[in-house]
Amino acid sequence: MTRVILTLGVGGAGKTTTSAAIGVAEARKGNRVVVVTIDPARRLADALGLKALGNDPQRIPLDDAAGRLDALMLDRRATFDEMVTHAASSPDAARRLMANPYYDAVSQRLSGGQEMMATEKLYQLVRSGDWDVVVVDTPPSQHAVDFFRAPARLERILDQSLLGPLLRPGRGLIGMATKQVTSLIRRLAGAQVIDDLAEFFSLLGGVSDGLKAHSRKVHDLLSSDRTSYYLVTNAHAPREHDLFAFLARLGEQGISLSAILINRLRAAPAWAPAEEAGLREADDPILRGIGDLAANYRSMARHDQVLVQRLHQQLGDIPSYALPDLTESVADLDGLRQLSEFLPPLSGPHWELPD
Amino acid sequence: MGIVDRRLVVITGKGGVGRSTATIALGLAAARRGKRVALVELSRQSTLPRMLAMGERTYEPRRVAPGVDLLGLSTLDCLADFGRRKLGLRNVAKWFFESSLMKGFVTAVPGLPDVIQLGKIEDMITQPLKNESAYDLVIVDGPATGQGLTLLDSARAMADVTRVGPFYDLALRIADFLSDPRQTATLAVTLPESLPVSETLQLDQAMRQEGHQLHGVLLNRWPRRHLPSTATPDAVAASLDAATGLSADGAASLRTLATRHLAHLDAAVQVRERLAEGLASGLPIVDLPLLTSAPLGVQAFEPLVDALSEVP
């Protein structure tokens, strides 16, 4: 019985910290929670006060929680190994695949490979039945949309139809144009590269049915109403163009958000403009400085208000929540506890991954 | 040797810290010192041209300011260049390189896009063609930390898997170029905040373990001090108590604002000290001032360019 929460947003939005705080909030409500970070940097471990996180869930000491909290950091290579071992027809088939020179490079470096492995990890965690809630911290915007495409993308690569003419020359009818491109690629890359790739994809073909089955289940899970999407944004982040371009792409993918969490939102000033103006003309340089600071704050708060309005214009009537600026304090578990108090009530139906 | 006296500078750092901003500012600062500079974007996002109010990215260099050009390196364009230069495929039609088979190939070979882009950059530096501009310095707006390290390592990894052939030769050449500290420098951009600084220290360590090194850190969005140096939390409280024309609520909230501002400045100084202590000794740290709004156009970068004129 597992729910999935995905946090989305552009770089620097505070996704990792917010994901950790959601994990803390859910564990304090009595849930068994695991937080998955696929950010290549080790920030979640930092925020959780752990030196390093591994590819397997690691318990976070939360004494006051009724439930429990684990965290892990995705290790692409280890997850790829687990997936291949599980999907291969025999241990020997898995060994041969892992020994191919491209295996290492594909598991570590294939563009979009991180997103694919994250969906595989998500599959494993949901499948285990050990968790009530899986919180996934997605990579920054450019890649976060890849996350939803990952299952389909994996299938495309496994189908090899795209590379068929290159890797299996002489099979089937191919046009003159394709022949010319194939010969160009052979000259660019050299014969050895093509031969190694052909062997790799042929071995990968042996495990593809298993991999496709996983990726379809993850696709179903991601598009079911048991998965909630949270947009995390940061009122201080200067690149709003990126944020709105990202939201447009989410819309194209048919993803609807459950909530908007805005970090470091500046509330409207509690002092009057006249008070501010008076200070700026004071004799005391400290008061003049405070006046200057207050005017600066007012214009920033105004900017934040406009940002929130624009978000609602683009996203419609989605609840938005302001999270306080705890910049410096959210470097440890206590900071996460404080932040978790500000999160919206996260409740939703439970869901079981079909076999 | 100075950072901008090298031929290639790779800008790295975590998402959202201002890598693109720093790339542009460093380029403008180097041009002030008489360098001919190319700013290079590797991603498909057109972030640099948008910040400069120049629309979408183009593969052909465009002039940003005197001495500074801007290019976006699309993988397929770089691959076509590689074919023309290295294999003498002068007359191959453009569509060959844009066919779905070619795209599939480039996607299926891990690390190939990185190596092809880096190959183009190395060509720009070491052997520009007669009809191409020659640059003293290329500055690359690199991928986020973690992925940034991958960029530096991608050449070696490509050499390991290809073993023989044109890509192998290319990868070896690039690996040499990137690991030569007389040619290439890497700068990390970070913020005066706890987590970004921790991450920069981890990056410094990870790079040294891999046999690379950071050559400097740009501390972006350094907060502006609004209060005079005499302002302590107590002095702020005393001044506000003595002020006339303030409501009780107004005074209380202004006091909170000013106290937080002071705490924020103190925290920035402390985190800078932690950065300086943790980094390899002698590594320069340059503070880049916080801009009041997102930069748009060359003029907006002036305060940062001024700060970078001190870069060693």
XYZ file of C-alpha atoms in Angstrom:
667
model
C 0.000 0.000 0.000
C 2.050 2.872 -1.231
C 1.557 6.477 -2.234
C 4.080 8.343 -4.312
C 4.929 12.030 -3.952
C 7.116 13.648 -6.596
C 8.645 17.052 -6.062
C 9.287 19.009 -9.245
C 10.992 22.289 -9.934
C 13.883 24.134 -11.528
C 17.399 24.080 -10.076
C 17.875 25.938 -6.814
C 14.203 25.739 -5.876
C 14.873 23.836 -2.661
C 13.424 20.531 -3.918
C 15.839 18.332 -2.019
C 15.267 20.079 1.294
C 11.512 20.222 0.757
C 11.405 16.508 -0.148
C 13.220 15.713 3.069
C 10.783 17.897 5.031
C 7.817 16.098 3.409
C 9.425 12.825 4.507
C 9.736 14.104 8.067
C 6.111 15.329 8.078
C 4.795 12.003 6.788
C 6.852 9.980 9.280
C 5.578 12.124 12.142
C 2.034 11.280 11.049
C 2.848 7.620 11.599
C 3.689 6.578 8.037
C 6.553 4.419 6.890
C 8.350 6.772 4.526
C 11.315 6.586 2.210
C 12.807 9.644 0.497
C 14.658 9.045 -2.778
C 16.998 11.670 -4.075
C 18.286 11.484 -7.632
C 20.077 14.769 -7.413
C 23.672 13.815 -8.082
C 24.864 16.073 -5.294
C 24.824 14.855 -1.714
C 22.538 17.492 -0.303
C 19.873 15.264 1.131
C 22.468 13.437 3.186
C 23.614 16.838 4.387
C 20.157 18.031 5.361
C 19.445 14.754 7.111
C 22.685 14.947 9.012
C 24.123 11.825 7.379
C 27.583 11.764 5.889
C 26.595 9.716 2.873
C 23.517 7.976 1.582
C 23.636 4.774 -0.417
C 21.454 2.994 -2.926
C 19.570 1.138 -0.178
C 17.212 2.809 2.276
C 19.001 4.031 5.379
C 17.162 4.815 8.629
C 17.069 8.455 9.702
C 16.928 8.885 13.486
C 13.624 10.686 14.151
C 12.907 10.046 17.829
C 9.630 11.930 17.999
C 8.028 10.300 14.918
C 5.225 7.765 15.195
C 6.249 6.293 11.842
C 9.706 5.895 10.423
C 11.851 7.647 7.882
C 14.442 6.172 5.544
C 16.377 7.860 2.773
C 18.464 6.728 -0.144
C 20.459 8.283 -2.926
C 20.097 6.683 -6.306
C 23.172 4.835 -7.535
C 22.686 4.375 -11.259
C 25.119 1.530 -11.692
C 23.847 -0.460 -8.694
C 20.209 -0.003 -9.740
C 21.003 -1.022 -13.323
C 22.728 -4.156 -11.972
C 19.687 -5.025 -9.829
C 17.369 -4.495 -12.767
C 19.424 -6.619 -15.171
C 19.928 -9.392 -12.631
C 16.204 -9.484 -11.981
C 15.135 -9.331 -15.637
C 17.734 -11.639 -17.223
C 16.707 -15.130 -18.315
C 19.697 -16.663 -16.523
C 22.550 -15.545 -14.258
C 24.872 -16.233 -17.171
C 22.965 -13.851 -19.482
C 23.216 -11.124 -16.823
C 26.957 -11.726 -16.389
C 27.644 -11.514 -20.117
C 25.731 -8.257 -20.410
C 27.586 -6.730 -17.461
C 30.935 -7.707 -18.981
C 30.299 -5.823 -22.264
C 32.486 -2.669 -22.478
C 29.399 -0.518 -23.098
C 27.525 -1.793 -20.062
C 29.412 0.392 -17.643
C 29.151 3.470 -19.841
C 25.455 2.953 -20.548
C 24.590 2.361 -16.902
C 26.527 5.427 -15.742
C 26.389 7.894 -18.578
C 23.536 7.294 -20.978
C 21.718 10.584 -21.303
C 18.439 10.210 -19.454
C 19.765 7.048 -17.798
C 19.456 8.578 -14.383
C 15.753 9.167 -14.883
C 15.321 5.601 -16.138
C 17.055 4.184 -13.105
C 15.016 6.423 -10.813
C 11.815 4.956 -12.223
C 13.251 1.460 -11.751
C 14.125 2.274 -8.132
C 10.628 3.613 -7.624
C 9.275 0.327 -9.019
C 11.390 -1.692 -6.576
C 10.376 0.387 -3.565
C 6.653 0.311 -4.362
C 6.830 -3.377 -5.235
C 8.419 -4.278 -1.888
C 5.312 -3.146 0.004
C 7.545 -1.885 2.809
C 6.454 1.734 2.525
C 3.325 3.811 2.941
C 4.847 6.784 1.156
C 7.704 7.103 -1.330
C 8.903 10.695 -1.800
C 10.953 11.231 -4.970
C 13.154 14.273 -5.382
C 13.425 14.650 -9.175
C 16.397 16.201 -10.988
C 16.167 19.892 -11.938
C 13.815 21.052 -14.667
C 15.627 20.134 -17.835
C 15.687 16.548 -16.708
C 12.529 16.354 -14.634
C 10.366 16.123 -17.713
C 12.645 13.298 -18.891
C 11.605 11.520 -15.737
C 8.091 11.000 -17.067
C 9.367 10.058 -20.467
C 11.856 7.579 -19.029
C 9.643 4.478 -19.253
C 8.744 5.161 -22.895
C 12.311 6.092 -23.699
C 13.651 2.869 -22.254
C 11.251 0.927 -24.420
C 12.389 2.814 -27.499
C 16.026 2.065 -26.835
C 15.244 -1.585 -26.198
C 13.264 -1.813 -29.396
C 16.379 -0.813 -31.300
C 14.230 -0.070 -34.309
C 15.908 3.297 -34.475
C 19.352 1.764 -34.680
C 18.362 -1.431 -36.481
C 19.844 -0.537 -39.878
C 23.120 0.426 -38.204
C 23.488 -2.544 -35.892
C 21.995 -5.256 -38.098
C 23.065 -4.389 -41.640
C 21.727 -6.611 -44.373
C 18.522 -7.420 -42.533
C 15.311 -6.171 -44.014
C 14.892 -3.674 -46.773
C 16.511 -0.325 -46.275
C 16.454 2.641 -48.586
C 19.409 4.260 -50.279
C 19.311 7.257 -47.921
C 19.471 5.047 -44.840
C 22.364 3.131 -46.387
C 24.266 6.355 -46.907
C 23.694 7.519 -43.338
C 24.728 4.099 -42.034
C 27.944 4.237 -43.988
C 28.600 7.780 -42.757
C 28.144 6.719 -39.126
C 30.494 3.766 -39.675
C 33.140 6.131 -40.971
C 32.601 8.594 -38.122
C 32.685 6.037 -35.357
C 34.889 3.269 -36.742
C 33.899 -0.376 -37.169
C 34.922 -1.464 -33.664
C 32.503 0.927 -31.980
C 29.613 -0.276 -34.112
C 30.447 -3.949 -33.488
C 30.649 -3.450 -29.718
C 27.381 -1.524 -29.715
C 25.665 -4.194 -31.801
C 26.759 -6.871 -29.338
C 25.653 -4.778 -26.397
C 22.187 -4.110 -27.763
C 21.779 -7.730 -28.754
C 22.591 -8.843 -25.184
C 20.331 -6.122 -23.793
C 17.585 -7.489 -26.025
C 17.661 -10.642 -23.888
C 16.493 -8.769 -20.816
C 14.207 -6.327 -22.576
C 10.879 -8.048 -21.860
C 11.475 -7.844 -18.135
C 12.604 -4.243 -18.346
C 9.620 -3.227 -20.438
C 7.236 -4.832 -17.969
C 8.734 -2.764 -15.138
C 8.688 0.442 -17.089
C 5.006 -0.002 -18.033
C 4.064 -0.498 -14.405
C 5.954 2.626 -13.432
C 4.248 4.513 -16.221
C 0.848 3.368 -14.896
C 1.859 4.334 -11.378
C 3.018 7.794 -12.437
C -0.205 8.472 -14.322
C -2.544 7.146 -11.614
C -4.175 9.379 -9.032
C -2.080 7.682 -6.360
C 0.861 9.779 -7.408
C 0.901 13.408 -6.281
C 3.023 16.048 -7.931
C 4.274 19.000 -5.922
C 5.820 21.978 -7.601
C 8.592 23.378 -5.435
C 9.762 26.844 -6.275
C 11.822 29.537 -4.671
C 10.674 33.127 -4.671
C 14.314 34.271 -4.731
C 15.296 32.248 -7.800
C 15.940 34.750 -10.539
C 15.228 32.636 -13.623
C 11.457 32.800 -13.869
C 11.556 32.166 -17.580
C 12.873 28.657 -16.874
C 10.136 28.040 -14.325
C 7.310 28.989 -16.663
C 8.838 27.107 -19.600
C 9.051 24.067 -17.332
C 5.405 24.420 -16.275
C 4.367 24.615 -19.922
C 6.209 21.368 -20.619
C 4.586 19.688 -17.622
C 1.241 20.712 -19.059
C 2.168 19.128 -22.391
C 2.930 15.887 -20.551
C -0.554 15.998 -19.026
C 0.769 16.255 -15.479
C -1.483 18.073 -13.059
C -0.015 19.412 -9.862
C -1.491 18.790 -6.424
C 0.087 21.795 -4.739
C 2.626 24.556 -5.150
C 5.163 24.912 -2.369
C 6.935 28.254 -2.455
C 10.165 28.517 -0.529
C 11.418 31.797 0.892
C 8.263 33.694 0.050
C 8.406 37.217 1.456
C 5.187 38.216 3.214
C 3.713 41.678 2.687
C 5.416 44.240 4.948
C 3.739 44.801 8.327
C 4.795 48.460 8.452
C 3.167 51.346 6.592
C 4.805 53.037 3.562
C 4.665 56.330 5.466
C 6.695 54.840 8.331
C 9.257 53.626 5.832
C 9.460 57.025 4.114
C 9.896 58.755 7.484
C 12.841 56.530 8.382
C 14.624 57.269 5.129
C 14.701 60.945 6.084
C 15.807 60.405 9.689
C 19.007 61.909 11.047
C 20.147 58.660 12.652
C 22.120 56.710 9.994
C 20.891 53.423 11.478
C 17.273 54.524 10.964
C 18.062 55.631 7.407
C 19.609 52.205 6.827
C 16.505 50.486 8.180
C 14.385 52.658 5.886
C 16.492 51.605 2.916
C 16.256 47.949 3.972
C 12.479 48.256 4.438
C 11.985 49.811 0.979
C 14.084 47.059 -0.580
C 12.023 44.428 1.243
C 8.787 46.020 0.076
C 9.811 45.790 -3.560
C 10.908 42.152 -3.123
C 7.634 41.237 -1.419
C 5.771 42.913 -4.265
C 7.787 40.838 -6.738
C 6.869 37.639 -4.846
C 3.204 38.563 -4.893
C 3.315 39.049 -8.663
C 5.073 35.681 -9.020
C 2.344 33.921 -7.042
C -0.329 35.600 -9.181
C 1.419 34.491 -12.372
C 1.702 30.928 -11.052
C -2.015 30.825 -10.357
C -2.800 32.309 -13.751
C -0.835 29.556 -15.445
C -1.757 26.660 -13.169
C -5.299 27.491 -12.224
C -6.825 26.902 -8.846
C -4.132 24.787 -7.203
C -3.490 25.325 -3.512
C -0.215 27.106 -2.873
C 1.690 27.139 0.379
C 4.351 29.550 1.500
C 7.275 27.957 3.296
C 9.295 30.245 5.549
C 12.851 31.325 4.899
C 14.780 28.919 7.062
C 17.786 29.076 4.775
C 20.464 28.643 7.342
C 18.651 26.426 9.801
C 17.489 23.766 7.351
C 20.882 22.160 7.349
C 19.890 19.545 9.922
C 17.012 17.428 11.228
C 15.702 20.095 13.573
C 15.492 22.525 10.687
C 13.579 19.921 8.677
C 11.197 19.405 11.605
C 10.497 23.138 11.705
C 9.986 23.261 7.952
C 7.704 20.213 8.028
C 5.284 22.136 10.280
C 4.524 24.454 7.378
C 3.692 21.759 4.862
C 0.117 21.256 3.709
C -1.750 18.224 5.011
C -0.661 15.496 2.636
C -3.267 12.824 2.466
C -4.452 10.661 -0.352
C -5.698 7.233 -1.287
C -3.414 4.262 -0.966
C -2.478 2.252 -3.960
C -0.974 -1.120 -4.611
C 1.230 -1.859 -7.596
C -0.517 -4.521 -9.688
C 1.461 -7.679 -10.373
C 49.213 31.880 -14.394
C 45.984 33.854 -14.337
C 42.634 32.147 -14.734
C 41.663 34.116 -17.852
C 45.131 33.610 -19.351
C 44.223 29.994 -19.983
C 42.448 28.894 -23.140
C 39.390 27.206 -21.619
C 37.447 27.941 -18.433
C 34.680 25.534 -17.375
C 32.079 27.061 -15.053
C 30.389 24.581 -12.733
C 28.227 24.634 -9.585
C 24.882 23.321 -8.341
C 21.578 24.162 -10.020
C 20.322 27.698 -9.466
C 23.532 29.278 -8.134
C 24.082 31.462 -11.205
C 26.506 29.581 -13.458
C 25.201 31.313 -16.583
C 25.372 34.733 -14.937
C 28.969 34.053 -13.896
C 29.876 32.794 -17.380
C 28.721 36.024 -19.000
C 30.286 38.265 -16.352
C 33.643 36.478 -16.536
C 33.621 36.772 -20.330
C 32.980 40.514 -20.169
C 35.686 40.900 -17.517
C 38.224 39.000 -19.650
C 37.367 41.179 -22.669
C 38.119 44.257 -20.575
C 41.609 42.869 -20.227
C 41.894 42.647 -23.977
C 41.004 38.982 -24.499
C 38.945 37.754 -27.413
C 36.361 35.584 -25.717
C 33.771 32.992 -26.773
C 30.922 32.176 -24.381
C 29.672 28.654 -25.007
C 26.410 27.065 -23.936
C 26.171 23.265 -24.053
C 22.553 22.764 -23.006
C 19.574 23.153 -25.287
C 18.055 25.840 -23.110
C 19.249 29.128 -24.642
C 19.839 30.506 -21.157
C 22.824 32.678 -22.096
C 21.237 34.361 -25.137
C 18.038 35.027 -23.168
C 19.961 36.713 -20.365
C 21.627 38.866 -23.009
C 18.301 39.650 -24.702
C 19.491 37.846 -27.847
C 16.645 35.370 -28.333
C 17.331 31.694 -28.988
C 20.798 30.155 -29.225
C 22.631 29.854 -32.546
C 25.522 27.636 -33.607
C 27.114 30.510 -35.483
C 28.942 32.953 -33.172
C 27.134 36.215 -32.470
C 28.666 39.378 -31.051
C 27.651 40.129 -27.434
C 30.003 43.039 -26.753
C 33.365 44.141 -28.177
C 35.646 41.100 -27.918
C 32.906 38.730 -26.736
C 31.008 36.225 -28.905
C 28.268 33.778 -27.978
C 27.623 30.280 -29.370
C 25.284 27.406 -28.530
C 26.840 24.071 -29.431
C 24.225 21.634 -30.653
C 25.552 18.086 -30.747
C 24.522 17.357 -34.330
C 26.154 20.546 -35.660
C 29.334 19.639 -33.762
C 29.225 16.126 -35.231
C 28.889 17.532 -38.751
C 31.939 19.733 -38.075
C 33.826 16.701 -36.828
C 33.006 14.794 -40.007
C 34.142 17.668 -42.197
C 37.350 18.389 -40.335
C 38.610 15.000 -39.319
C 37.325 12.779 -42.058
C 37.365 15.305 -44.883
C 33.653 14.750 -45.518
C 33.267 18.202 -47.023
C 30.308 17.580 -49.223
C 28.091 15.618 -46.883
C 24.643 17.163 -46.877
C 23.336 18.640 -43.637
C 20.340 16.326 -43.550
C 22.647 13.329 -43.132
C 23.555 14.659 -39.734
C 19.970 15.463 -38.869
C 18.468 12.100 -39.801
C 16.708 10.081 -37.126
C 19.291 7.306 -37.458
C 22.084 9.762 -36.664
C 20.112 11.184 -33.744
C 19.464 7.664 -32.457
C 23.152 6.857 -32.739
C 24.239 9.965 -30.839
C 21.700 9.225 -28.089
C 22.641 5.565 -27.823
C 26.376 6.099 -27.302
C 26.746 7.388 -23.771
C 29.003 10.388 -23.364
C 29.236 10.940 -27.123
C 27.419 14.312 -27.076
C 29.873 15.592 -24.423
C 32.945 14.450 -26.314
C 31.719 15.820 -29.635
C 30.970 19.209 -28.056
C 34.331 19.288 -26.288
C 36.013 18.346 -29.573
C 34.431 21.361 -31.235
C 35.634 23.599 -28.387
C 39.166 22.256 -28.685
C 39.104 22.917 -32.445
C 37.908 26.473 -31.839
C 40.878 27.026 -29.535
C 43.725 25.171 -31.177
C 42.924 25.194 -34.880
C 40.281 27.632 -36.037
C 39.610 27.416 -39.767
C 40.391 30.413 -41.967
C 36.777 31.504 -42.090
C 36.277 31.120 -38.321
C 37.015 33.580 -35.520
C 40.042 32.855 -33.349
C 39.582 33.196 -29.586
C 42.065 33.653 -26.770
C 39.645 32.223 -24.260
C 36.561 29.983 -24.380
C 34.270 29.997 -21.330
C 31.855 27.080 -21.046
C 28.630 27.359 -19.087
C 28.975 23.821 -17.749
C 26.361 21.436 -16.429
C 25.403 21.320 -12.739
C 27.788 19.831 -10.195
C 27.915 16.092 -10.366
C 27.157 16.244 -14.043
C 29.996 18.786 -14.327
C 32.448 16.227 -13.107
C 31.019 13.857 -15.690
C 31.855 16.377 -18.400
C 35.499 16.426 -17.353
C 35.622 12.652 -17.118
C 33.605 11.933 -20.223
C 36.651 12.079 -22.498
C 38.522 9.449 -20.521
C 35.438 7.266 -20.306
C 34.886 7.550 -24.052
C 38.484 6.479 -24.691
C 37.938 3.460 -22.409
C 34.894 2.157 -24.245
C 35.767 2.963 -27.846
C 39.327 1.509 -27.653
C 40.078 2.333 -31.307
C 38.850 4.597 -34.118
C 38.157 8.302 -34.713
C 36.188 8.811 -31.473
C 39.006 7.189 -29.512
C 41.565 9.584 -31.015
C 39.298 12.540 -30.348
C 38.675 11.467 -26.741
C 42.391 11.109 -25.993
C 43.155 14.552 -27.376
C 40.410 16.131 -25.290
C 41.421 14.272 -22.143
C 44.933 15.720 -22.529
C 43.605 19.213 -23.106
C 41.194 19.143 -20.158
C 43.732 17.773 -17.706
C 46.413 20.292 -18.664
C 46.232 23.080 -16.064
C 48.053 25.460 -18.416
C 45.183 25.151 -20.897
C 42.059 24.539 -18.803
C 40.727 25.964 -15.541
C 37.557 25.010 -13.678
C 35.677 27.566 -11.574
C 32.858 26.659 -9.202
C 29.989 29.080 -8.626
C 28.278 28.924 -5.249
C 26.160 30.999 -2.859
C 27.010 32.311 0.622
C 24.688 29.707 2.193
C 25.303 26.537 4.109
C 24.249 23.767 1.705
C 25.727 25.258 -1.481
C 29.043 25.793 0.306
C 29.072 22.220 1.619
C 28.491 21.046 -1.908
C 31.328 23.157 -3.278
C 33.698 21.699 -0.696
C 32.586 18.203 -1.724
C 33.142 19.097 -5.368
C 36.656 20.358 -4.605
C 37.433 17.099 -2.827
C 35.878 14.879 -5.493
C 37.778 16.678 -8.239
C 41.085 16.272 -6.465
C 40.369 12.564 -5.994
C 39.800 12.253 -9.743
C 43.064 14.010 -10.510
C 41.434 17.313 -11.514
C 41.401 20.545 -9.588
C 39.316 23.649 -9.006
C 41.057 26.913 -9.817
C 38.747 29.253 -7.969
C 35.298 29.823 -6.463
C 32.850 32.591 -7.353
C 30.633 33.394 -4.375
C 27.515 34.715 -6.097
C 24.721 36.892 -4.659
C 26.851 38.304 -1.888
C 24.306 40.313 0.180
C 24.453 44.110 0.174
C 24.731 45.668 3.601
C 21.940 48.203 4.114
C 22.906 49.231 7.650
C 25.961 51.221 8.799
C 28.774 49.294 10.472
C 27.721 50.709 13.873
C 24.399 48.849 13.646
C 24.282 45.940 16.093
C 20.999 44.296 17.168
C 21.069 46.431 20.344
C 21.821 49.632 18.455
C 18.975 48.865 16.032
C 16.564 48.398 18.949
C 17.729 51.641 20.582
C 17.394 53.630 17.353
C 13.890 52.301 16.697
C 12.839 53.050 20.310
C 13.993 56.627 19.860
C 12.397 57.049 16.424
C 9.321 59.199 16.072
C 6.280 58.469 13.945
C 6.390 54.658 14.198
C 3.486 52.516 15.334
C 4.282 49.803 17.886
C 3.593 47.065 15.321
C 5.583 48.816 12.644
C 8.562 49.300 14.947
C 8.456 45.664 16.045
C 8.357 44.291 12.498
C 11.130 46.675 11.348
C 13.238 45.540 14.274
C 12.771 41.911 13.223
C 13.633 42.820 9.625
C 16.844 44.643 10.614
C 17.933 41.952 13.088
C 17.422 39.249 10.487
C 19.380 41.298 7.979
C 22.308 41.481 10.405
C 22.093 37.772 11.158
C 21.985 37.043 7.437
C 25.143 39.113 6.860
C 26.913 37.387 9.772
C 25.925 33.996 8.408
C 27.310 34.907 4.976
C 30.639 35.912 6.520
C 30.785 32.719 8.572
C 29.987 30.481 5.653
C 32.635 32.262 3.586
C 35.184 31.515 6.305
C 34.174 27.854 6.268
C 34.603 27.825 2.487
C 38.054 29.429 2.678
C 39.185 26.974 5.368
C 37.878 23.912 3.558
C 39.168 24.624 0.066
C 42.625 23.705 -1.180
C 44.834 26.458 0.248
C 45.402 29.574 -1.806
C 42.362 29.017 -4.038
C 40.896 32.436 -4.911
C 37.333 33.233 -3.780
C 35.667 36.166 -5.557
C 32.470 37.721 -4.138
C 29.882 38.651 -6.757
C 27.328 41.191 -5.501
C 23.610 40.404 -5.365
C 21.797 42.064 -8.278
C 18.457 43.646 -7.480
C 16.728 41.931 -10.409
C 17.436 39.170 -12.913
C 20.053 40.448 -15.366
C 18.885 41.236 -18.899
C 21.354 42.614 -21.417
C 25.081 43.346 -21.145
C 24.690 46.491 -18.991
C 23.024 44.555 -16.171
C 26.215 42.548 -15.615
C 28.385 45.619 -14.867
C 28.543 45.220 -11.052
C 29.644 41.602 -11.488
C 32.201 42.478 -14.168
C 33.652 45.102 -11.795
C 33.955 42.479 -9.053
C 35.621 40.061 -11.484
C 38.209 42.589 -12.632
C 40.046 41.537 -9.469
C 40.067 37.856 -10.428
C 43.638 36.574 -10.226
